[in-house]
Amino acid sequence: MGFADRYLHAVNSSDLRDDEHHHATDALCAAALADVTGAGLGSLLSRVKYADGTQHKLFESGSANLASLLRIWTERVIQKGRERKWLKENTAWDADSAQKLYRRIAERSLAHWLDGKCAACSGSGNTLDRRICVTCKGTGKAEITGAGGFELEKVKDMVSELEGLLQSHNARAAGMLRGASHTHRD
């Protein structure tokens, strides 16, 4: 079981005892520690992408986590856009235009990253008759829509960045989890 699966299991656990038989809290602790040593939003990315839509949590809504993630991600995209000098911000009009572009890039990249599956094949890459999906050419991924040229490239970059943040967080957390499992056995 990979780290993402263990984290999802821990988030959905109704038993968070920490003893010789129960270790759900290990994944939660590893996720928190990986956030401290990394970019700081990996567990929020995991929670929003994988855990907030779980079926048995009918009383909860993932909207608070999603709103927080969107706010943090938008701030990050604005910072990256400025650092990478995507646009000149010499005048008030330029600065306003840049802010609008950064926000669109943040919203589109996060939306695509959260649910970028091909609608025609539901992300499987195959049709019901087991042929390669023509729409996505077998990748299972949808095209990014609503953007073109420069903006599309920046959205793609930010989708890749989100995936990189999640993967590096999960790798750090998995390493910490392996260390914790050795401690439990000793």
Tab-separated table of N, CA, C and O in Angstrom, residues 118-127 133 136 140-141:
chain	number	residue	atom	x	y	z
A	118	CYS	N	-10.367	12.374	-18.833
A	118	CYS	CA	-11.116	12.425	-20.081
A	118	CYS	C	-12.569	12.041	-19.790
A	118	CYS	O	-12.834	10.994	-19.184
A	119	ALA	N	-13.503	12.873	-20.221
A	119	ALA	CA	-14.922	12.609	-19.979
A	119	ALA	C	-15.425	11.434	-20.813
A	119	ALA	O	-16.298	10.680	-20.370
A	120	ALA	N	-14.879	11.255	-21.994
A	120	ALA	CA	-15.355	10.197	-22.888
A	120	ALA	C	-15.089	8.795	-22.338
A	120	ALA	O	-15.916	7.894	-22.500
A	121	CYS	N	-13.950	8.594	-21.692
A	121	CYS	CA	-13.593	7.255	-21.186
A	121	CYS	C	-13.503	7.208	-19.661
A	121	CYS	O	-13.070	6.208	-19.094
A	122	SER	N	-13.871	8.294	-18.995
A	122	SER	CA	-13.796	8.408	-17.527
A	122	SER	C	-12.381	8.202	-17.003
A	122	SER	O	-12.178	7.709	-15.905
A	123	GLY	N	-11.414	8.537	-17.802
A	123	GLY	CA	-10.024	8.457	-17.368
A	123	GLY	C	-9.359	7.107	-17.555
A	123	GLY	O	-8.202	6.931	-17.194
A	124	SER	N	-10.060	6.144	-18.139
A	124	SER	CA	-9.468	4.807	-18.300
A	124	SER	C	-8.554	4.707	-19.517
A	124	SER	O	-7.685	3.844	-19.571
A	125	GLY	N	-8.793	5.562	-20.520
A	125	GLY	CA	-8.009	5.499	-21.747
A	125	GLY	C	-8.574	4.530	-22.765
A	125	GLY	O	-8.080	4.427	-23.877
A	126	ASN	N	-9.617	3.796	-22.359
A	126	ASN	CA	-10.238	2.805	-23.232
A	126	ASN	C	-11.739	3.022	-23.316
A	126	ASN	O	-12.362	3.497	-22.370
A	127	THR	N	-12.314	2.614	-24.443
A	127	THR	CA	-13.761	2.666	-24.594
A	127	THR	C	-14.372	1.422	-23.966
A	127	THR	O	-13.644	0.502	-23.550
A	133	CYS	N	-9.350	5.053	-26.468
A	133	CYS	CA	-10.234	6.207	-26.544
A	133	CYS	C	-9.700	7.192	-27.586
A	133	CYS	O	-8.533	7.588	-27.526
A	136	CYS	N	-8.957	11.044	-26.021
A	136	CYS	CA	-7.706	11.304	-25.280
A	136	CYS	C	-6.518	10.528	-25.834
A	136	CYS	O	-5.419	10.612	-25.291
A	140	GLY	N	-6.138	8.909	-21.019
A	140	GLY	CA	-7.066	9.046	-19.894
A	140	GLY	C	-7.170	10.475	-19.397
A	140	GLY	O	-7.920	10.759	-18.474
A	141	LYS	N	-6.425	11.376	-20.006
A	141	LYS	CA	-6.396	12.774	-19.559
A	141	LYS	C	-7.127	13.676	-20.543
A	141	LYS	O	-6.987	13.529	-21.753
